[in-house]
Amino acid sequence: MPLYRRIPKLRGTAGGMHAGLPEYVPVNLKDIAEAGFQDGDEVSLETLKKGLMNPLGREKRLPLLKILGDRELSLKLNFKACAFSASAMEKLIYVLQSCKTIKHLHQVQSQIITHGLEQSDCIVPRIIAACGLLKAMTYAHRVFDKISDQNVALWNAMFKGYGQNELHKEAVVLFSKMMKFGVMPNCFTFPMVLKSCVKICALREGEEVHCFVIKNGFRGNLFVGTALIELYSGGRVIEAAYKVFGEMVERNVVVWTSMINGYISCGEIPSARCLFNLAPERDVILWNTMVLGYIELGNMVEARKLFDQMPKKDVISWNTVLNGYANNGDVEECQRLFEEMPEKNVFSWNALIRSYAHNGSFFEVLDAFKRMLIEERVLPNDATLATVLSACARLGALDLGKWVHVYAESNGYKGNVYIGNALIDMYAKCGIIENAMDVFKSMDKKDLISWNTIISGLAMHGRGADALSLFGEMKNAGEMPDGITFIGIMCACTHMGLVEEGLSYFQAMTEDYSIEPQIEHYGCMVDLLARAGRLAEATDFVRRMPMQADSVIWGNLLGSCRIYKNVELAELALKQLIELEPKNPANFVMLSNIYGELGRWKDVAQLKVAMRDTGFKKLPGCSLIGVNEVVVEFYSLDERHSKAEEIYETLKGLTKLLRSSGYVSDIQLLEQGT
DNA sequence: ACGACCCCTT
């Protein structure tokens, strides 16, 4: 027990070796100091007793007095050697828990060692826990290995740390080591290890753990049972999960919830609902689970019906349905529900904002965000800022984006990967690739998305060489590229006209990285070839694709046909496009432009008729620019802006300026040619 | 000393 220290540490002049004195004596340095004693004082036991009794005779001190009894001892107080009582131990534990850096932890550890507590059952698990919070599990393992008597609590602390840090594989490996050493797990061990098995889809290992559970008689435990149900549900062996559920003698609402959740995640909603109806007790979490089940299977109507039936709703219930509407694109219902909510938290705001973003209503995203800031009841979190930044990216709202950047940094979101990634994207899309690069470089933790975002950002800005060199750095950093990475890479090659390189990256993607090319990749390759003028090869690529080319591919091909004035292929592309999207007049416009550029006015006229027959008008292209912190949208020949006249005057001036410096537009070329 | 079920992101 930590309360007791060996007597020699509290050196008494009359000797701690006094016959009959218990080997361990509780001491409390703080109390002794508080009672006015000082280091080096020689006191009789009687005095000490009186001093300690004096202030209020707190119960904590009584054991000391009891054990020391009435012996006539004279003690020389040695504060340094004198050790830790409960309160000092608590202090030490508190310090351990509040370690902010690994350096700090080392300092506390040296304290621990000075006091000879480095093997203490009470302290070591806390050290491991502190390592877990500091994401230093390798170090934790070193500490763990140095402990001679590893009890279950220590093992459990390791499992917990691994779980917290997503080191599930390590947890599972450690468990097999534990079994090999013959250490007896307890009821806390199994749920943690099983959870790690679920996380890494280690069903087989999980089954082995299940065997140990049975062997050690833990299968009646509610926590263990819940974990087993989750193991089998996660492994899509719902029958096995149900077997565990059925064999449990005692089931609480958590067990029922896990089982129902298992059916839901296996897509068996009728079974889930059946169990839901049978459940002897339904708490708000079970209701929420069932509502979410319907939502996940796309049944918003049933979800809403259940939601309306709920006897008690918490903020999560509301958010669940809110998110359902947000993800299903029902902005109106989402909005309505949001206003009705009795209590809103940051998730509620995020759902509303995301529903706008999902719907492409980016101005509303910004408005909702501003409203959130003004109302001040709920602070935005990293998810909020990431969504807002992506809206800024879409709108080109650089000023607000910059503002969010400053806000994020002054609110401690500096190390957040989501925000970092969103910032890279925002700056790239707003045209400031240097800032995107700065953000990228400043991130001390980067993930795959950070690399993908900066690579495609550079590619889009025509900085293909930088994109490709970053791809090299990415590999050096040990980050595994995925399909998205290669889209960026191929895009970079396309921009630089590096056809052969592009083709070889495409090959490497499948051969070296075993990434199965998606339609986007084929599209990139078609684009790569077509833009380089190798239209025949591009067409060939389209033919050899394992899937049907979509409108994007044909559209891009049509675009290249315009540049290289290949009418036959353009007509073929248009034919495909009309089949794929008969309602999109933009396709006609493209071919019509090609005819026009070649002076085939008869064909242009014919196409116009065909286009009119479709009955659809081409939506004019829309541009968005940020002016004085406000984003303005305008169309071709748009006169809605209050300063339209001024704008067009400026534009005219700009065009004049461009011409005087030798710029010739396509239209003029056309005029000259005919 | 240690534990389970529901809402959030690029």
XYZ file of C-alpha atoms (C1' of nucleotides) in Angstrom:
684
model
C 0.000 0.000 0.000
C 1.252 3.422 -0.848
C 0.351 4.860 2.479
C 3.246 3.191 4.138
C 6.914 3.718 3.874
C 9.759 1.805 5.311
C 10.717 3.125 8.700
C 14.342 3.895 7.893
C 13.172 6.646 5.605
C 11.755 8.425 8.592
C 14.929 8.331 10.541
C 14.439 8.398 14.219
C 17.355 9.144 16.484
C 16.160 6.513 18.801
C 16.153 4.229 15.839
C 13.473 3.032 13.617
C 14.601 -0.432 14.379
C 12.797 -0.286 17.633
C 11.565 -3.648 18.522
C 7.942 -4.226 17.852
C 7.515 -1.225 15.646
C 5.701 -2.150 12.492
C 7.852 -2.229 9.439
C 5.690 0.260 7.647
C 4.525 3.454 9.097
C 2.136 5.856 7.447
C 3.511 9.307 7.186
C 2.170 12.450 5.771
C 4.775 15.000 5.039
C 2.291 17.719 4.292
C 0.508 17.287 7.574
C 3.751 17.257 9.474
C 4.865 20.418 7.762
C 1.481 22.017 8.276
C 1.689 21.259 11.960
C 4.720 23.513 12.097
C 7.494 20.941 12.188
C 10.576 21.551 10.146
C 13.106 19.496 8.405
C 15.775 18.287 10.811
C 13.610 18.828 13.901
C 14.078 16.317 16.628
C 10.769 15.590 18.139
C 9.419 13.073 20.512
C 6.561 11.036 19.397
C 4.448 12.696 21.987
C 5.118 16.134 20.520
C 4.494 14.901 17.031
C 1.257 13.383 18.141
C 0.142 16.597 19.792
C 1.187 18.674 16.817
C -0.683 16.501 14.460
C -3.759 16.436 16.632
C -3.780 20.149 17.093
C -5.385 21.712 14.036
C -8.514 19.669 13.757
C -7.493 16.132 14.444
C -8.384 15.051 10.980
C -9.161 11.417 10.574
C -6.425 11.017 8.019
C -3.809 11.359 10.731
C -5.200 8.866 13.108
C -3.618 5.756 11.623
C -0.199 7.271 12.176
C -0.877 7.867 15.788
C -2.458 4.517 16.234
C 0.421 2.615 14.827
C 3.072 4.584 16.599
C 1.135 4.174 19.747
C 2.580 5.591 22.923
C 6.115 4.531 22.339
C 8.611 6.957 23.639
C 10.475 7.712 20.545
C 12.475 10.641 19.503
C 12.399 11.201 15.792
C 14.590 13.372 13.705
C 12.490 14.569 10.888
C 13.986 14.158 7.490
C 11.618 15.674 5.048
C 13.438 14.605 1.970
C 13.656 10.985 2.875
C 10.380 11.084 4.608
C 8.022 10.088 2.078
C 4.696 10.064 0.580
C 1.448 9.774 2.228
C -1.861 9.591 0.513
C -2.107 13.278 -0.138
C 1.379 13.561 -1.572
C 0.723 10.484 -3.654
C -2.437 12.102 -4.915
C -0.438 15.161 -5.776
C 2.040 13.073 -7.708
C -0.757 11.322 -9.557
C -2.319 14.654 -10.325
C 0.968 15.931 -11.709
C 1.288 12.795 -13.803
C -2.169 13.287 -15.248
C -1.530 16.877 -16.109
C 1.771 16.348 -17.891
C 1.607 18.376 -21.059
C 4.808 17.195 -22.695
C 6.938 14.134 -22.602
C 9.721 16.248 -21.102
C 7.465 17.166 -18.247
C 6.669 13.504 -17.767
C 10.370 12.677 -17.561
C 10.763 15.266 -14.824
C 7.950 13.766 -12.818
C 9.428 10.355 -13.410
C 12.770 11.392 -11.982
C 10.878 12.533 -8.883
C 9.228 9.157 -8.765
C 12.560 7.410 -8.982
C 14.106 9.568 -6.238
C 11.345 8.462 -3.985
C 11.743 4.874 -4.897
C 8.299 4.588 -6.385
C 9.279 3.471 -9.835
C 7.818 0.051 -9.267
C 4.792 1.158 -7.317
C 1.560 -0.527 -8.341
C -0.199 2.694 -7.811
C 2.119 4.905 -9.809
C 3.266 2.881 -12.805
C -0.162 2.415 -14.416
C -0.540 6.190 -14.160
C 2.752 6.680 -15.928
C 1.508 4.431 -18.704
C -1.749 6.364 -18.780
C 0.176 9.631 -19.023
C 2.169 8.195 -21.923
C -1.098 7.248 -23.568
C -2.365 10.814 -23.338
C 0.943 12.089 -24.677
C 0.814 9.628 -27.550
C 4.069 8.077 -26.435
C 3.197 4.404 -26.408
C 6.617 3.237 -27.548
C 8.023 4.872 -24.467
C 5.189 3.414 -22.407
C 6.215 -0.004 -23.572
C 9.772 0.649 -22.399
C 8.485 1.639 -18.973
C 6.246 -1.408 -18.974
C 9.130 -3.725 -19.796
C 11.143 -2.469 -16.840
C 8.501 -3.436 -14.334
C 9.368 -6.687 -12.615
C 5.935 -7.438 -11.267
C 3.482 -6.707 -14.032
C 0.033 -6.946 -12.576
C -3.216 -6.890 -14.533
C -3.753 -3.196 -13.952
C -0.502 -2.478 -15.710
C -1.409 -4.627 -18.690
C -4.793 -2.985 -18.794
C -3.209 0.444 -18.797
C -1.199 -0.648 -21.824
C -4.297 -1.896 -23.643
C -6.050 1.328 -22.905
C -3.128 3.408 -24.151
C -2.885 1.427 -27.347
C -6.612 1.782 -27.896
C -6.518 5.544 -27.351
C -3.738 5.919 -29.864
C -5.283 3.699 -32.515
C -2.489 1.186 -32.001
C -4.889 -1.702 -32.079
C -2.548 -4.133 -33.667
C -0.068 -3.600 -30.854
C -2.844 -4.206 -28.340
C -3.733 -7.522 -29.934
C -0.078 -8.572 -30.059
C 0.331 -7.599 -26.416
C -2.647 -9.713 -25.476
C -1.160 -12.809 -27.037
C 2.032 -12.061 -25.093
C -0.037 -11.795 -21.945
C -1.533 -15.196 -22.594
C 1.880 -16.655 -23.320
C 3.138 -15.358 -19.977
C 0.116 -16.862 -18.312
C -1.001 -13.548 -16.796
C -4.604 -13.723 -15.738
C -6.722 -11.085 -17.495
C -9.630 -9.586 -15.642
C -13.020 -8.345 -16.706
C -11.508 -5.008 -17.737
C -8.978 -6.596 -20.052
C -11.361 -8.338 -22.454
C -13.511 -5.393 -23.548
C -10.454 -3.331 -24.413
C -8.686 -6.080 -26.319
C -11.868 -7.051 -28.142
C -12.426 -3.475 -29.153
C -8.953 -3.393 -30.671
C -9.748 -6.606 -32.545
C -12.853 -4.948 -33.978
C -10.898 -1.887 -35.021
C -8.385 -3.874 -37.055
C -10.967 -6.389 -38.274
C -9.089 -9.151 -36.500
C -12.016 -11.498 -36.229
C -9.854 -14.577 -35.873
C -7.871 -13.070 -33.010
C -11.144 -11.911 -31.516
C -12.400 -15.468 -31.570
C -9.294 -16.539 -29.680
C -10.008 -13.878 -27.101
C -13.548 -15.254 -26.941
C -12.034 -18.650 -26.054
C -10.116 -17.094 -23.176
C -13.281 -15.375 -22.051
C -15.068 -18.711 -21.839
C -12.112 -20.483 -20.246
C -11.802 -17.836 -17.575
C -15.503 -17.631 -16.907
C -16.082 -14.048 -17.978
C -18.847 -14.608 -20.439
C -21.507 -13.604 -17.987
C -19.988 -10.166 -17.662
C -22.103 -7.484 -19.300
C -19.136 -5.493 -20.546
C -17.460 -8.549 -22.006
C -20.698 -9.673 -23.621
C -21.229 -6.268 -25.192
C -17.707 -6.331 -26.586
C -18.209 -9.814 -28.031
C -21.444 -8.780 -29.710
C -19.608 -5.858 -31.226
C -16.798 -8.104 -32.332
C -19.072 -10.385 -34.301
C -21.290 -7.589 -35.614
C -18.212 -5.753 -36.816
C -16.985 -8.939 -38.451
C -20.336 -9.357 -40.203
C -21.004 -12.628 -38.405
C -24.285 -11.518 -36.997
C -25.339 -15.105 -36.172
C -22.360 -15.432 -33.841
C -23.218 -12.086 -32.281
C -26.768 -13.258 -31.729
C -25.461 -16.497 -30.216
C -23.492 -14.500 -27.642
C -26.548 -12.354 -27.021
C -28.794 -15.388 -26.655
C -26.463 -17.154 -24.257
C -26.200 -14.217 -21.890
C -28.090 -14.869 -18.682
C -28.357 -11.241 -17.846
C -28.773 -8.455 -20.384
C -29.005 -4.776 -19.785
C -30.082 -2.063 -22.167
C -26.506 -1.597 -23.398
C -26.333 -5.233 -24.486
C -29.655 -4.845 -26.306
C -28.415 -1.679 -27.953
C -25.255 -3.373 -29.185
C -27.211 -6.278 -30.595
C -29.661 -3.985 -32.371
C -26.802 -1.905 -33.659
C -25.217 -5.104 -34.934
C -28.286 -5.942 -37.007
C -28.361 -2.398 -38.313
C -24.740 -2.439 -39.381
C -25.382 -5.719 -41.159
C -28.263 -4.092 -42.991
C -30.884 -6.231 -41.300
C -33.208 -3.495 -40.217
C -36.326 -5.684 -39.748
C -34.479 -7.864 -37.224
C -33.184 -4.743 -35.536
C -36.682 -3.311 -35.300
C -38.043 -6.590 -34.030
C -35.514 -6.643 -31.198
C -36.170 -2.970 -30.555
C -39.838 -3.766 -30.018
C -38.936 -6.690 -27.767
C -36.440 -4.817 -25.623
C -37.558 -4.791 -21.989
C -36.186 -1.316 -21.539
C -35.608 1.450 -24.044
C -33.443 4.359 -23.054
C -32.739 7.391 -25.177
C -29.566 5.843 -26.585
C -31.459 2.807 -27.831
C -34.030 5.066 -29.477
C -31.268 7.120 -31.065
C -29.614 3.975 -32.352
C -32.800 2.778 -33.972
C -33.521 6.182 -35.519
C -30.001 6.309 -36.898
C -30.458 2.799 -38.250
C -33.331 3.945 -40.440
C -31.366 6.983 -41.540
C -28.335 4.935 -42.488
C -30.520 2.784 -44.666
C -31.948 5.879 -46.279
C -35.402 5.661 -44.742
C -35.915 9.187 -43.479
C -39.673 8.776 -43.225
C -39.517 5.887 -40.764
C -36.683 7.617 -38.912
C -38.796 10.708 -38.468
C -41.802 8.666 -37.384
C -39.735 6.988 -34.694
C -38.181 10.298 -33.695
C -41.616 11.817 -33.219
C -42.613 8.858 -31.051
C -39.658 9.219 -28.711
C -40.765 9.664 -25.109
C -37.670 11.676 -24.368
C -35.259 13.297 -26.763
C -31.787 14.528 -26.022
C -29.685 16.806 -28.164
C -28.156 13.774 -29.864
C -31.611 12.593 -30.968
C -32.201 15.948 -32.620
C -28.764 15.992 -34.174
C -29.200 12.497 -35.544
C -32.295 13.455 -37.497
C -30.809 16.820 -38.400
C -27.813 15.063 -39.898
C -30.109 12.674 -41.681
C -31.788 15.557 -43.483
C -28.462 17.276 -44.071
C -26.941 14.215 -45.707
C -30.038 13.467 -47.731
C -30.082 16.945 -49.177
C -33.285 18.066 -47.491
C -32.207 21.571 -46.554
C -35.699 22.870 -45.761
C -36.499 20.127 -43.272
C -33.056 20.461 -41.769
C -33.560 24.174 -41.315
C -37.034 23.743 -39.851
C -35.856 21.149 -37.364
C -32.867 23.248 -36.433
C -35.056 26.198 -35.496
C -37.321 23.924 -33.459
C -34.506 22.494 -31.376
C -34.745 23.243 -27.681
C -30.996 23.037 -27.286
C -28.327 23.361 -29.935
C -24.738 22.275 -29.637
C -21.853 22.550 -32.036
C -22.953 19.360 -33.823
C -26.338 20.893 -34.536
C -24.722 23.932 -36.096
C -22.372 21.732 -38.053
C -25.288 19.732 -39.404
C -27.065 22.873 -40.560
C -23.912 24.272 -42.104
C -23.101 20.983 -43.750
C -26.588 20.740 -45.199
C -26.058 24.096 -46.887
C -22.647 23.039 -48.108
C -24.010 19.737 -49.363
C -26.678 21.625 -51.244
C -24.174 24.004 -52.798
C -25.645 26.963 -50.899
C -22.297 28.359 -49.927
C -23.527 31.839 -49.120
C -25.865 30.274 -46.587
C -22.919 28.395 -45.124
C -21.173 31.661 -44.470
C -24.342 33.296 -43.119
C -24.988 30.430 -40.733
C -21.396 30.554 -39.572
C -21.624 34.286 -38.940
C -24.885 33.784 -37.065
C -23.200 31.118 -34.960
C -20.443 33.528 -34.033
C -22.863 36.326 -33.240
C -25.130 34.203 -31.059
C -22.005 33.132 -29.170
C -23.720 30.347 -27.308
C -21.784 27.669 -29.145
C -18.197 27.909 -30.251
C -17.232 26.510 -33.650
C -15.051 23.451 -33.618
C -12.601 22.059 -36.126
C -15.367 20.460 -38.191
C -17.217 23.779 -38.404
C -14.140 25.617 -39.554
C -13.252 22.930 -42.080
C -16.723 23.108 -43.647
C -16.709 26.892 -43.676
C -13.268 26.912 -45.271
C -14.421 24.581 -47.995
C -17.346 26.907 -48.673
C -14.846 29.767 -48.867
C -12.870 27.698 -51.344
C -15.920 27.119 -53.482
C -16.910 30.772 -53.418
C -13.426 32.139 -53.690
C -14.146 34.013 -50.482
C -10.522 34.627 -49.688
C -11.098 37.316 -47.096
C -13.345 35.196 -44.924
C -11.010 32.268 -45.493
C -8.109 34.326 -44.202
C -10.211 35.432 -41.282
C -10.963 31.801 -40.420
C -7.245 31.089 -40.684
C -6.470 33.756 -38.098
C -9.401 32.662 -35.948
C -8.221 29.066 -36.042
C -4.688 29.986 -35.088
C -5.721 32.245 -32.258
C -7.999 29.542 -30.918
C -5.466 26.777 -30.777
C -6.458 24.796 -33.849
C -2.885 25.019 -35.086
C -2.078 21.347 -35.043
C -5.424 20.241 -36.426
C -5.095 18.221 -39.611
C -8.660 18.825 -40.791
C -8.260 22.570 -40.550
C -4.794 22.463 -42.079
C -6.118 20.469 -45.011
C -9.109 22.751 -45.461
C -6.789 25.773 -45.404
C -4.552 24.276 -48.071
C -7.585 23.635 -50.229
C -9.035 27.074 -49.599
C -5.836 28.906 -50.501
C -5.278 26.706 -53.542
C -8.805 27.230 -54.816
C -8.648 30.948 -54.086
C -5.563 31.161 -56.219
C -2.921 31.765 -53.547
C -0.923 28.599 -53.930
C 1.991 30.112 -51.955
C -0.182 30.401 -48.862
C -1.394 26.853 -49.423
C 2.210 25.746 -49.550
C 3.048 27.694 -46.377
C 0.191 26.045 -44.512
C 1.247 22.661 -45.795
C 4.844 23.176 -44.701
C 3.845 24.459 -41.293
C 1.770 21.395 -40.496
C 3.719 19.143 -38.188
C 1.231 16.371 -38.671
C 0.195 15.666 -42.239
C -2.060 12.943 -43.445
C -2.779 11.477 -46.857
C -5.338 14.180 -47.520
C -2.820 16.946 -46.807
C -0.514 15.510 -49.462
C -3.327 14.923 -51.925
C -4.690 18.435 -51.473
C -1.384 20.205 -51.981
C -0.396 17.986 -54.903
C -3.622 18.562 -56.786
C -3.532 22.233 -55.782
C -0.115 22.618 -57.364
C -1.221 20.664 -60.409
C -4.243 22.918 -60.861
C -2.011 25.948 -60.684
C 0.096 24.591 -63.472
C 2.947 23.862 -61.122
C 3.246 20.302 -62.286
C 6.950 20.020 -61.530
C 6.399 20.995 -57.883
C 3.496 18.576 -57.679
C 5.636 15.747 -58.938
C 8.513 16.591 -56.627
C 6.125 16.647 -53.664
C 4.952 13.222 -54.734
C 8.547 12.077 -54.301
C 8.699 13.711 -50.859
C 5.451 12.053 -49.949
C 6.882 8.637 -50.642
C 9.986 9.504 -48.614
C 7.771 10.552 -45.732
C 6.288 7.079 -45.806
C 2.798 8.183 -46.794
C 1.043 5.659 -49.035
C -0.521 7.316 -52.092
C -4.085 6.416 -53.002
C -6.251 6.831 -56.066
C -6.801 10.523 -55.358
C -3.048 11.140 -55.231
C -2.711 9.738 -58.720
C -5.469 11.940 -60.035
C -3.370 14.917 -58.887
C -0.242 13.417 -60.409
C -1.875 12.734 -63.752
C -3.396 16.180 -63.719
C 0.109 17.593 -63.194
C 1.393 15.567 -66.147
C -1.506 16.772 -68.283
C -0.734 20.389 -67.480
C 2.895 19.952 -68.410
C 2.168 17.837 -71.447
C 4.188 14.992 -69.960
C 2.351 12.253 -71.793
C 4.866 9.447 -71.346
C 5.320 10.236 -67.634
C 1.579 10.306 -67.183
C 1.220 6.941 -68.820
C 3.965 5.460 -66.688
C 2.381 6.845 -63.479
C -0.861 5.239 -64.557
C 0.972 1.977 -64.946
C 2.777 2.367 -61.614
C -0.516 3.011 -59.898
C -1.871 -0.372 -60.848
C 1.346 -2.350 -60.788
C 3.310 -0.894 -57.876
C 0.495 0.311 -55.676
C -2.271 -2.131 -56.615
C -4.744 0.701 -56.927
C -7.580 -0.200 -59.194
C -8.142 2.686 -61.629
C -11.540 4.324 -61.342
C -13.360 6.116 -64.102
C -11.677 9.384 -63.004
C -8.269 7.878 -63.713
C -9.259 6.763 -67.175
C -10.689 10.220 -67.650
C -7.348 11.755 -66.667
C -5.522 9.555 -69.137
C -7.939 10.382 -71.925
C -7.494 14.041 -71.076
C -3.717 13.683 -70.978
C -3.613 12.176 -74.449
C -6.301 14.377 -75.915
C -4.840 17.657 -74.687
C -1.505 16.644 -76.133
C -3.278 16.262 -79.452
C -3.021 12.496 -79.488
C -6.723 12.186 -80.135
C -6.588 8.772 -81.779
C -4.854 7.269 -78.752
C -7.303 9.013 -76.474
C -10.219 7.502 -78.345
C -8.533 4.152 -78.230
C -8.184 4.531 -74.474
C -11.887 5.230 -74.194
C -12.609 2.044 -76.126
C -10.326 -0.068 -73.985
C -11.703 1.207 -70.692
C -13.357 -1.500 -68.627
C -16.311 0.764 -67.972
C -18.526 3.038 -70.038
C -17.052 6.484 -70.540
C -19.152 9.123 -68.832
C -20.144 12.597 -69.896
C -17.086 14.147 -68.249
C -14.758 12.083 -70.417
C -16.653 12.752 -73.637
C -16.995 16.393 -72.693
C -13.247 16.759 -72.195
C -12.611 14.924 -75.406
C -14.975 17.276 -77.165
C -13.051 20.192 -75.668
C -9.781 18.860 -77.068
C -11.439 18.320 -80.443
C -12.135 22.026 -80.468
C -8.511 22.890 -79.878
C -7.241 20.437 -82.498
C -10.157 21.055 -84.845
C -11.074 17.407 -85.194
C -14.649 17.484 -86.401
C -15.241 13.746 -86.868
C -14.275 12.902 -83.350
C -16.191 15.895 -82.042
C -19.343 14.649 -83.733
C -18.810 11.197 -82.269
C -18.299 12.719 -78.826
C -21.427 14.801 -79.140
C -23.429 11.774 -80.171
C -22.304 10.029 -76.990
C -22.962 13.103 -74.922
C -26.484 13.501 -76.226
C -27.174 9.951 -75.163
C -25.649 10.421 -71.753
C -27.121 13.783 -70.960
C -29.727 14.795 -73.506
C -30.739 17.776 -71.426
C -27.384 19.492 -71.364
C -27.281 22.156 -74.057
C -23.647 22.963 -73.237
C -22.624 20.025 -75.389
C -24.332 21.509 -78.439
C -22.709 24.813 -77.746
C -19.312 23.188 -77.748
C -19.789 21.543 -81.129
C -21.418 24.653 -82.455
C -18.285 26.573 -81.473
C -16.159 24.085 -83.352
C -18.292 24.436 -86.471
C -18.186 28.186 -86.058
C -14.436 28.281 -85.771
C -14.204 26.288 -88.971
C -16.691 28.531 -90.672
C -19.260 25.797 -91.107
C -22.158 28.140 -90.447
C -24.706 25.831 -91.989
C -23.871 23.188 -89.436
C -24.054 25.793 -86.704
C -27.560 26.710 -87.764
C -28.610 23.080 -87.931
C -27.273 22.469 -84.475
C -29.145 25.500 -83.167
C -32.367 23.931 -84.405
C -31.526 20.597 -82.838
C -30.738 22.394 -79.631
C -34.007 24.283 -79.662
C -35.812 20.989 -80.091
C -34.417 19.782 -76.801
C -36.241 22.700 -75.230
C -33.440 23.508 -72.836
C -31.476 26.657 -72.571
C -27.845 26.631 -71.653
C -27.309 28.058 -68.213
C -24.920 30.911 -68.531
C -21.520 30.440 -66.934
C -21.306 32.098 -63.564
C -18.298 33.723 -61.943
C -17.788 34.497 -58.308
C -15.360 37.042 -56.996
C -14.710 38.484 -53.577
C -14.956 42.240 -53.368
C -14.494 44.027 -50.055
C -15.269 40.926 -47.996
C -18.418 40.235 -49.993
C -18.631 37.593 -52.665
C -20.385 38.750 -55.805
C -21.751 36.446 -58.461
C -22.270 37.520 -62.037
C -23.099 36.065 -65.404
C -22.088 37.034 -68.867
C -23.544 40.471 -69.665
C -24.912 40.603 -66.138
C -26.127 44.069 -65.172
C -27.511 43.381 -61.738
C -24.625 44.864 -59.809
C -25.124 48.419 -58.603
C -21.833 49.434 -60.114
C -22.277 47.483 -63.324
C -21.540 50.454 -65.525
C -18.295 51.188 -63.733
C -17.283 47.517 -63.942
C -17.847 47.294 -67.679
C -15.957 50.521 -68.246
C -12.994 49.076 -66.352
C -13.256 45.842 -68.281
C -13.204 47.725 -71.542
C -10.085 49.507 -70.406
C -8.481 46.231 -69.425
C -9.264 44.641 -72.766
C -7.782 47.604 -74.541
C -4.676 47.302 -72.418
C -4.413 43.590 -73.197
C -4.734 44.170 -76.906
C -2.120 46.856 -76.879
C 0.293 44.376 -75.346
C -0.322 41.853 -78.082
C -3.132 39.665 -76.766
C -5.330 38.179 -79.444
C -8.487 36.317 -78.465
C -9.870 33.270 -80.211
C -12.745 35.307 -81.530
C -10.399 37.711 -83.266
C -8.421 34.861 -84.762
C -11.671 33.574 -86.102
C -12.547 36.957 -87.546
C -9.183 37.180 -89.237
C -9.498 33.670 -90.653
C -12.831 34.266 -92.336
C -5.446 1.027 -11.428
C -8.695 -0.238 -15.621
C -14.082 -0.826 -18.946
C -19.382 -1.018 -22.870
C -24.218 1.584 -26.483
C -26.201 7.294 -29.817
C -24.668 13.068 -32.998
C -19.385 16.021 -36.150
C -14.955 16.962 -40.962
C -11.315 17.847 -45.639
